[in-house]
Amino acid sequence: MTRQVVLDTETTGLEVSLGHRIIEIGGVEMIDRKLTGRHFHKYVNPERDIDDGAFEVHGISREFLADKPRFAEISHEFVEFVRDAELVIHNAPFDVAFLDAELGRLGESLRIADLCRITDSLALARHKHPGQKNTLDALCRRYGVDNSARHLHGALLDAEILADVYLALTGGQTTLFAASQTGTETGGSEPGLRVQGPGERPPLRVIRATESETQAHRAFLDKLEERAEGGSVWRRVSSEDPALQST
């Protein structure tokens, strides 16, 4: 069994070295590349001001966070949710640095890498699509993932979107979010996620070649037999596979 948590955070600013803090954590759980419906979502009181630039990105104000728990109050619940999972994070060094800093403020010698294996989906995307834009929005466009609800950054919404992108990026999406129904939740009051079962998906449509298309294909293979050194690879393979012998 492979357990993954797709995670995102929002912060008061960009530089952890300047004392900026986490203000929102969102994560969704996958087991064997299937979304389970469990998620973790908390807003966090950072006990400091929020940079104007950061506010423009996520729209979360200090006033909104005034009555929210401090990181120390949610740290145990967070650690238990991510423990022993593979964390999938877009631009992982950024989020991991902030999480490690928050744990460090509690006097913990524990680091995120001690709890989890970390996968940076941005590094995966750059390897697969070198020289292209690999922001989350760009990957949504590339893989046809719906991000129309993403007017501002939000940790849980971005984690949900990243899960879809990650599945497409690493070999295909095997489950879909269905926000209209509620699954098992951990923390927060956001709607849960439900796994869409195979019986709920329409059957795949099989489109077979017409007789004229089949004849054209055979004529093309005849030309390959004449001109290619070693003949037609397709004919050689199809002779070994009964399912392909119609050509």
mmCIF file of C-alpha atoms in Angstrom:
data_model
loop_
_atom_site.group_PDB
_atom_site.id
_atom_site.type_symbol
_atom_site.label_atom_id
_atom_site.label_comp_id
_atom_site.label_asym_id
_atom_site.label_seq_id
_atom_site.Cartn_x
_atom_site.Cartn_y
_atom_site.Cartn_z
ATOM 1 C CA MET A 1 0.000 0.000 0.000
ATOM 2 C CA THR A 2 1.345 3.426 -0.971
ATOM 3 C CA ARG A 3 -0.007 6.363 1.005
ATOM 4 C CA GLN A 4 0.465 9.875 -0.369
ATOM 5 C CA VAL A 5 -0.617 13.273 0.911
ATOM 6 C CA VAL A 6 -0.822 16.075 -1.647
ATOM 7 C CA LEU A 7 -0.081 19.236 0.328
ATOM 8 C CA ASP A 8 -0.056 23.019 0.002
ATOM 9 C CA THR A 9 0.463 25.936 2.371
ATOM 10 C CA GLU A 10 -0.179 29.681 2.335
ATOM 11 C CA THR A 11 2.126 32.053 4.211
ATOM 12 C CA THR A 12 2.495 35.639 5.419
ATOM 13 C CA GLY A 13 5.315 36.256 2.934
ATOM 14 C CA LEU A 14 7.939 34.620 0.780
ATOM 15 C CA GLU A 15 11.014 34.565 3.031
ATOM 16 C CA VAL A 16 11.076 32.109 5.919
ATOM 17 C CA SER A 17 14.407 33.665 6.946
ATOM 18 C CA LEU A 18 12.578 36.941 7.666
ATOM 19 C CA GLY A 19 10.260 35.268 10.156
ATOM 20 C CA HIS A 20 7.300 34.746 7.844
ATOM 21 C CA ARG A 21 4.801 32.140 9.007
ATOM 22 C CA ILE A 22 2.293 29.607 7.730
ATOM 23 C CA ILE A 23 -1.332 30.777 7.766
ATOM 24 C CA GLU A 24 -3.088 27.880 5.995
ATOM 25 C CA ILE A 25 -2.379 24.167 5.470
ATOM 26 C CA GLY A 26 -4.365 21.901 3.151
ATOM 27 C CA GLY A 27 -3.754 18.288 2.234
ATOM 28 C CA VAL A 28 -5.644 15.442 0.564
ATOM 29 C CA GLU A 29 -4.900 11.744 1.013
ATOM 30 C CA MET A 30 -4.343 9.189 -1.733
ATOM 31 C CA ILE A 31 -3.793 5.473 -1.253
ATOM 32 C CA ASP A 32 -2.474 3.517 -4.243
ATOM 33 C CA ARG A 33 -3.153 6.599 -6.424
ATOM 34 C CA LYS A 34 -6.805 6.749 -5.390
ATOM 35 C CA LEU A 35 -8.267 9.675 -3.455
ATOM 36 C CA THR A 36 -9.682 8.365 -0.192
ATOM 37 C CA GLY A 37 -11.842 11.346 0.751
ATOM 38 C CA ARG A 38 -9.766 12.202 3.837
ATOM 39 C CA HIS A 39 -8.300 15.664 4.038
ATOM 40 C CA PHE A 40 -6.592 17.993 6.471
ATOM 41 C CA HIS A 41 -7.374 21.714 6.424
ATOM 42 C CA LYS A 42 -6.542 24.394 8.978
ATOM 43 C CA TYR A 43 -6.179 28.155 9.056
ATOM 44 C CA VAL A 44 -3.404 29.249 11.430
ATOM 45 C CA ASN A 45 -2.928 32.468 13.414
ATOM 46 C CA PRO A 46 0.620 33.620 12.522
ATOM 47 C CA GLU A 47 0.845 36.228 15.289
ATOM 48 C CA ARG A 48 2.356 38.703 12.833
ATOM 49 C CA ASP A 49 1.398 40.947 9.896
ATOM 50 C CA ILE A 50 0.864 39.656 6.367
ATOM 51 C CA ASP A 51 2.809 41.189 3.478
ATOM 52 C CA ASP A 52 0.676 43.094 0.977
ATOM 53 C CA GLY A 53 2.024 40.971 -1.865
ATOM 54 C CA ALA A 54 1.087 37.756 -0.085
ATOM 55 C CA PHE A 55 -2.403 39.074 0.680
ATOM 56 C CA GLU A 56 -2.934 39.810 -3.017
ATOM 57 C CA VAL A 57 -2.164 36.154 -3.785
ATOM 58 C CA HIS A 58 -4.352 34.416 -1.186
ATOM 59 C CA GLY A 59 -6.674 37.122 0.159
ATOM 60 C CA ILE A 60 -6.311 35.967 3.776
ATOM 61 C CA SER A 61 -6.138 38.841 6.274
ATOM 62 C CA ARG A 62 -4.704 39.024 9.791
ATOM 63 C CA GLU A 63 -8.171 39.990 11.032
ATOM 64 C CA PHE A 64 -9.647 36.769 9.609
ATOM 65 C CA LEU A 65 -6.910 34.736 11.323
ATOM 66 C CA ALA A 66 -7.205 36.449 14.722
ATOM 67 C CA ASP A 67 -9.402 33.734 16.257
ATOM 68 C CA LYS A 68 -7.759 30.802 14.495
ATOM 69 C CA PRO A 69 -5.513 28.308 16.343
ATOM 70 C CA ARG A 70 -1.768 28.793 16.506
ATOM 71 C CA PHE A 71 0.466 26.235 14.834
ATOM 72 C CA ALA A 72 1.352 24.731 18.209
ATOM 73 C CA GLU A 73 -2.326 23.899 18.721
ATOM 74 C CA ILE A 74 -2.677 21.970 15.462
ATOM 75 C CA SER A 75 0.848 20.571 15.127
ATOM 76 C CA HIS A 76 0.112 17.142 16.626
ATOM 77 C CA GLU A 77 -2.924 16.617 14.378
ATOM 78 C CA PHE A 78 -0.926 17.707 11.334
ATOM 79 C CA VAL A 79 2.066 15.488 12.131
ATOM 80 C CA GLU A 80 -0.177 12.442 12.605
ATOM 81 C CA PHE A 81 -1.925 13.114 9.282
ATOM 82 C CA VAL A 82 1.290 13.260 7.253
ATOM 83 C CA ARG A 83 3.401 10.747 9.209
ATOM 84 C CA ASP A 84 4.854 7.946 7.025
ATOM 85 C CA ALA A 85 3.201 9.328 3.867
ATOM 86 C CA GLU A 86 4.850 10.455 0.673
ATOM 87 C CA LEU A 87 4.262 14.213 0.553
ATOM 88 C CA VAL A 88 3.562 15.590 -2.929
ATOM 89 C CA ILE A 89 4.153 19.353 -2.997
ATOM 90 C CA HIS A 90 4.547 21.803 -5.880
ATOM 91 C CA ASN A 91 7.841 23.635 -5.281
ATOM 92 C CA ALA A 92 8.432 21.492 -2.202
ATOM 93 C CA PRO A 93 11.515 23.328 -0.819
ATOM 94 C CA PHE A 94 9.364 26.415 -0.150
ATOM 95 C CA ASP A 95 6.634 24.651 1.842
ATOM 96 C CA VAL A 96 9.020 22.273 3.609
ATOM 97 C CA ALA A 97 11.194 25.179 4.807
ATOM 98 C CA PHE A 98 8.143 26.860 6.366
ATOM 99 C CA LEU A 99 6.911 23.617 7.959
ATOM 100 C CA ASP A 100 10.359 22.887 9.392
ATOM 101 C CA ALA A 101 10.531 26.436 10.775
ATOM 102 C CA GLU A 102 7.154 26.023 12.493
ATOM 103 C CA LEU A 103 8.231 22.720 14.047
ATOM 104 C CA GLY A 104 11.494 24.346 15.118
ATOM 105 C CA ARG A 105 9.621 27.086 16.990
ATOM 106 C CA LEU A 106 8.043 24.369 19.127
ATOM 107 C CA GLY A 107 11.482 23.227 20.224
ATOM 108 C CA GLU A 108 11.140 20.128 18.073
ATOM 109 C CA SER A 109 14.240 18.608 16.493
ATOM 110 C CA LEU A 110 11.818 16.857 14.134
ATOM 111 C CA ARG A 111 11.882 17.819 10.464
ATOM 112 C CA ILE A 112 9.363 17.002 7.745
ATOM 113 C CA ALA A 113 11.904 14.774 5.996
ATOM 114 C CA ASP A 114 12.051 12.689 9.196
ATOM 115 C CA LEU A 115 8.314 12.026 8.897
ATOM 116 C CA CYS A 116 7.771 11.625 5.172
ATOM 117 C CA ARG A 117 9.312 11.035 1.806
ATOM 118 C CA ILE A 118 8.979 14.259 -0.195
ATOM 119 C CA THR A 119 8.193 14.483 -3.916
ATOM 120 C CA ASP A 120 8.442 17.850 -5.656
ATOM 121 C CA SER A 121 5.859 17.905 -8.463
ATOM 122 C CA LEU A 122 7.471 21.053 -9.880
ATOM 123 C CA ALA A 123 10.753 19.178 -10.352
ATOM 124 C CA LEU A 124 8.854 16.314 -12.008
ATOM 125 C CA ALA A 125 7.098 18.756 -14.357
ATOM 126 C CA ARG A 126 10.355 20.523 -15.280
ATOM 127 C CA HIS A 127 11.941 17.165 -16.107
ATOM 128 C CA LYS A 128 8.979 16.111 -18.239
ATOM 129 C CA HIS A 129 8.396 19.525 -19.872
ATOM 130 C CA PRO A 130 11.793 21.281 -20.014
ATOM 131 C CA GLY A 131 11.747 24.885 -21.143
ATOM 132 C CA GLN A 132 7.999 25.259 -20.620
ATOM 133 C CA LYS A 133 5.964 27.020 -17.940
ATOM 134 C CA ASN A 134 5.260 24.563 -15.142
ATOM 135 C CA THR A 135 3.215 26.598 -12.709
ATOM 136 C CA LEU A 136 0.130 24.873 -11.336
ATOM 137 C CA ASP A 137 -2.102 26.944 -13.630
ATOM 138 C CA ALA A 138 0.053 26.113 -16.674
ATOM 139 C CA LEU A 139 -0.086 22.393 -15.841
ATOM 140 C CA CYS A 140 -3.863 22.591 -15.441
ATOM 141 C CA ARG A 141 -4.114 23.977 -18.975
ATOM 142 C CA ARG A 142 -1.695 21.352 -20.316
ATOM 143 C CA TYR A 143 -3.533 18.421 -18.758
ATOM 144 C CA GLY A 144 -7.087 19.721 -19.001
ATOM 145 C CA VAL A 145 -7.585 19.992 -15.225
ATOM 146 C CA ASP A 146 -10.425 22.337 -14.235
ATOM 147 C CA ASN A 147 -9.068 25.190 -12.100
ATOM 148 C CA SER A 148 -11.912 27.642 -12.771
ATOM 149 C CA ALA A 149 -12.580 27.959 -9.016
ATOM 150 C CA ARG A 150 -9.008 29.151 -8.406
ATOM 151 C CA HIS A 151 -9.539 32.914 -8.321
ATOM 152 C CA LEU A 152 -7.143 33.205 -5.372
ATOM 153 C CA HIS A 153 -4.649 30.714 -3.992
ATOM 154 C CA GLY A 154 -6.021 28.519 -1.209
ATOM 155 C CA ALA A 155 -4.185 25.621 0.398
ATOM 156 C CA LEU A 156 -6.933 22.987 0.270
ATOM 157 C CA LEU A 157 -8.195 23.941 -3.196
ATOM 158 C CA ASP A 158 -4.638 23.998 -4.558
ATOM 159 C CA ALA A 159 -3.941 20.590 -2.993
ATOM 160 C CA GLU A 160 -7.076 19.176 -4.655
ATOM 161 C CA ILE A 161 -6.061 20.608 -8.027
ATOM 162 C CA LEU A 162 -2.470 19.435 -7.616
ATOM 163 C CA ALA A 163 -3.686 15.887 -6.929
ATOM 164 C CA ASP A 164 -5.422 15.833 -10.322
ATOM 165 C CA VAL A 165 -2.359 17.329 -12.008
ATOM 166 C CA TYR A 166 0.041 14.915 -10.284
ATOM 167 C CA LEU A 167 -1.970 11.865 -11.372
ATOM 168 C CA ALA A 168 -2.001 13.116 -14.965
ATOM 169 C CA LEU A 169 1.687 14.063 -14.822
ATOM 170 C CA THR A 170 2.763 10.658 -13.526
ATOM 171 C CA GLY A 171 0.703 8.369 -15.693
ATOM 172 C CA GLY A 172 -2.978 9.206 -15.724
ATOM 173 C CA GLN A 173 -5.770 10.146 -13.377
ATOM 174 C CA THR A 174 -7.396 7.167 -11.711
ATOM 175 C CA THR A 175 -9.965 8.905 -9.529
ATOM 176 C CA LEU A 176 -11.979 12.088 -9.710
ATOM 177 C CA PHE A 177 -13.036 14.633 -7.111
ATOM 178 C CA ALA A 178 -16.755 14.914 -6.529
ATOM 179 C CA ALA A 179 -17.177 17.974 -4.325
ATOM 180 C CA SER A 180 -20.958 17.616 -4.204
ATOM 181 C CA GLN A 181 -20.712 14.671 -1.825
ATOM 182 C CA THR A 182 -19.002 14.415 1.535
ATOM 183 C CA GLY A 183 -16.410 11.856 2.487
ATOM 184 C CA THR A 184 -14.382 11.243 5.650
ATOM 185 C CA GLU A 185 -12.767 14.434 6.907
ATOM 186 C CA THR A 186 -9.882 15.314 9.168
ATOM 187 C CA GLY A 187 -9.919 18.872 10.453
ATOM 188 C CA GLY A 188 -11.668 21.943 9.056
ATOM 189 C CA SER A 189 -15.205 22.244 7.805
ATOM 190 C CA GLU A 190 -14.677 22.110 4.056
ATOM 191 C CA PRO A 191 -16.645 19.586 1.961
ATOM 192 C CA GLY A 192 -15.044 16.159 1.809
ATOM 193 C CA LEU A 193 -14.011 14.299 -1.297
ATOM 194 C CA ARG A 194 -15.576 11.148 -2.715
ATOM 195 C CA VAL A 195 -13.939 8.490 -4.846
ATOM 196 C CA GLN A 196 -15.798 7.850 -8.069
ATOM 197 C CA GLY A 197 -16.183 4.101 -8.550
ATOM 198 C CA PRO A 198 -15.657 2.300 -11.872
ATOM 199 C CA GLY A 199 -19.381 1.510 -12.128
ATOM 200 C CA GLU A 200 -20.180 5.234 -12.234
ATOM 201 C CA ARG A 201 -18.103 5.909 -15.335
ATOM 202 C CA PRO A 202 -19.513 5.477 -18.856
ATOM 203 C CA PRO A 203 -18.098 2.550 -20.832
ATOM 204 C CA LEU A 204 -15.336 3.308 -23.308
ATOM 205 C CA ARG A 205 -16.536 3.629 -26.888
ATOM 206 C CA VAL A 206 -14.780 1.254 -29.295
ATOM 207 C CA ILE A 207 -14.405 2.612 -32.838
ATOM 208 C CA ARG A 208 -13.483 -0.107 -35.344
ATOM 209 C CA ALA A 209 -11.821 0.461 -38.711
ATOM 210 C CA THR A 210 -14.055 0.376 -41.782
ATOM 211 C CA GLU A 211 -13.389 -2.116 -44.592
ATOM 212 C CA SER A 212 -11.875 0.598 -46.774
ATOM 213 C CA GLU A 213 -9.587 1.713 -43.934
ATOM 214 C CA THR A 214 -8.512 -1.911 -43.382
ATOM 215 C CA GLN A 215 -7.718 -2.341 -47.081
ATOM 216 C CA ALA A 216 -5.685 0.874 -47.123
ATOM 217 C CA HIS A 217 -3.756 -0.341 -44.093
ATOM 218 C CA ARG A 218 -2.978 -3.662 -45.787
ATOM 219 C CA ALA A 219 -1.804 -1.849 -48.937
ATOM 220 C CA PHE A 220 0.514 0.302 -46.815
ATOM 221 C CA LEU A 221 1.954 -2.825 -45.158
ATOM 222 C CA ASP A 222 2.499 -4.378 -48.602
ATOM 223 C CA LYS A 223 4.636 -1.365 -49.559
ATOM 224 C CA LEU A 224 6.602 -1.691 -46.308
ATOM 225 C CA GLU A 225 7.271 -5.360 -47.101
ATOM 226 C CA GLU A 226 8.731 -4.326 -50.463
ATOM 227 C CA ARG A 227 10.798 -1.343 -49.384
ATOM 228 C CA ALA A 228 11.825 -1.813 -45.741
ATOM 229 C CA GLU A 229 14.889 -3.819 -44.856
ATOM 230 C CA GLY A 230 13.623 -6.760 -42.852
ATOM 231 C CA GLY A 231 10.050 -6.254 -44.009
ATOM 232 C CA SER A 232 7.108 -4.966 -41.977
ATOM 233 C CA VAL A 233 7.629 -5.071 -38.210
ATOM 234 C CA TRP A 234 3.862 -4.800 -37.727
ATOM 235 C CA ARG A 235 3.252 -7.976 -39.761
ATOM 236 C CA ARG A 236 5.974 -9.793 -37.877
ATOM 237 C CA VAL A 237 4.498 -8.793 -34.499
ATOM 238 C CA SER A 238 0.907 -9.450 -35.560
ATOM 239 C CA SER A 239 1.812 -12.971 -36.683
ATOM 240 C CA GLU A 240 2.745 -13.688 -33.061
ATOM 241 C CA ASP A 241 -0.399 -12.119 -31.575
ATOM 242 C CA PRO A 242 -3.774 -13.632 -32.574
ATOM 243 C CA ALA A 243 -5.543 -10.370 -31.654
ATOM 244 C CA LEU A 244 -3.658 -8.566 -34.460
ATOM 245 C CA GLN A 245 -3.837 -11.187 -37.177
ATOM 246 C CA SER A 246 -6.735 -9.503 -39.031
ATOM 247 C CA THR A 247 -4.117 -7.235 -40.631
#
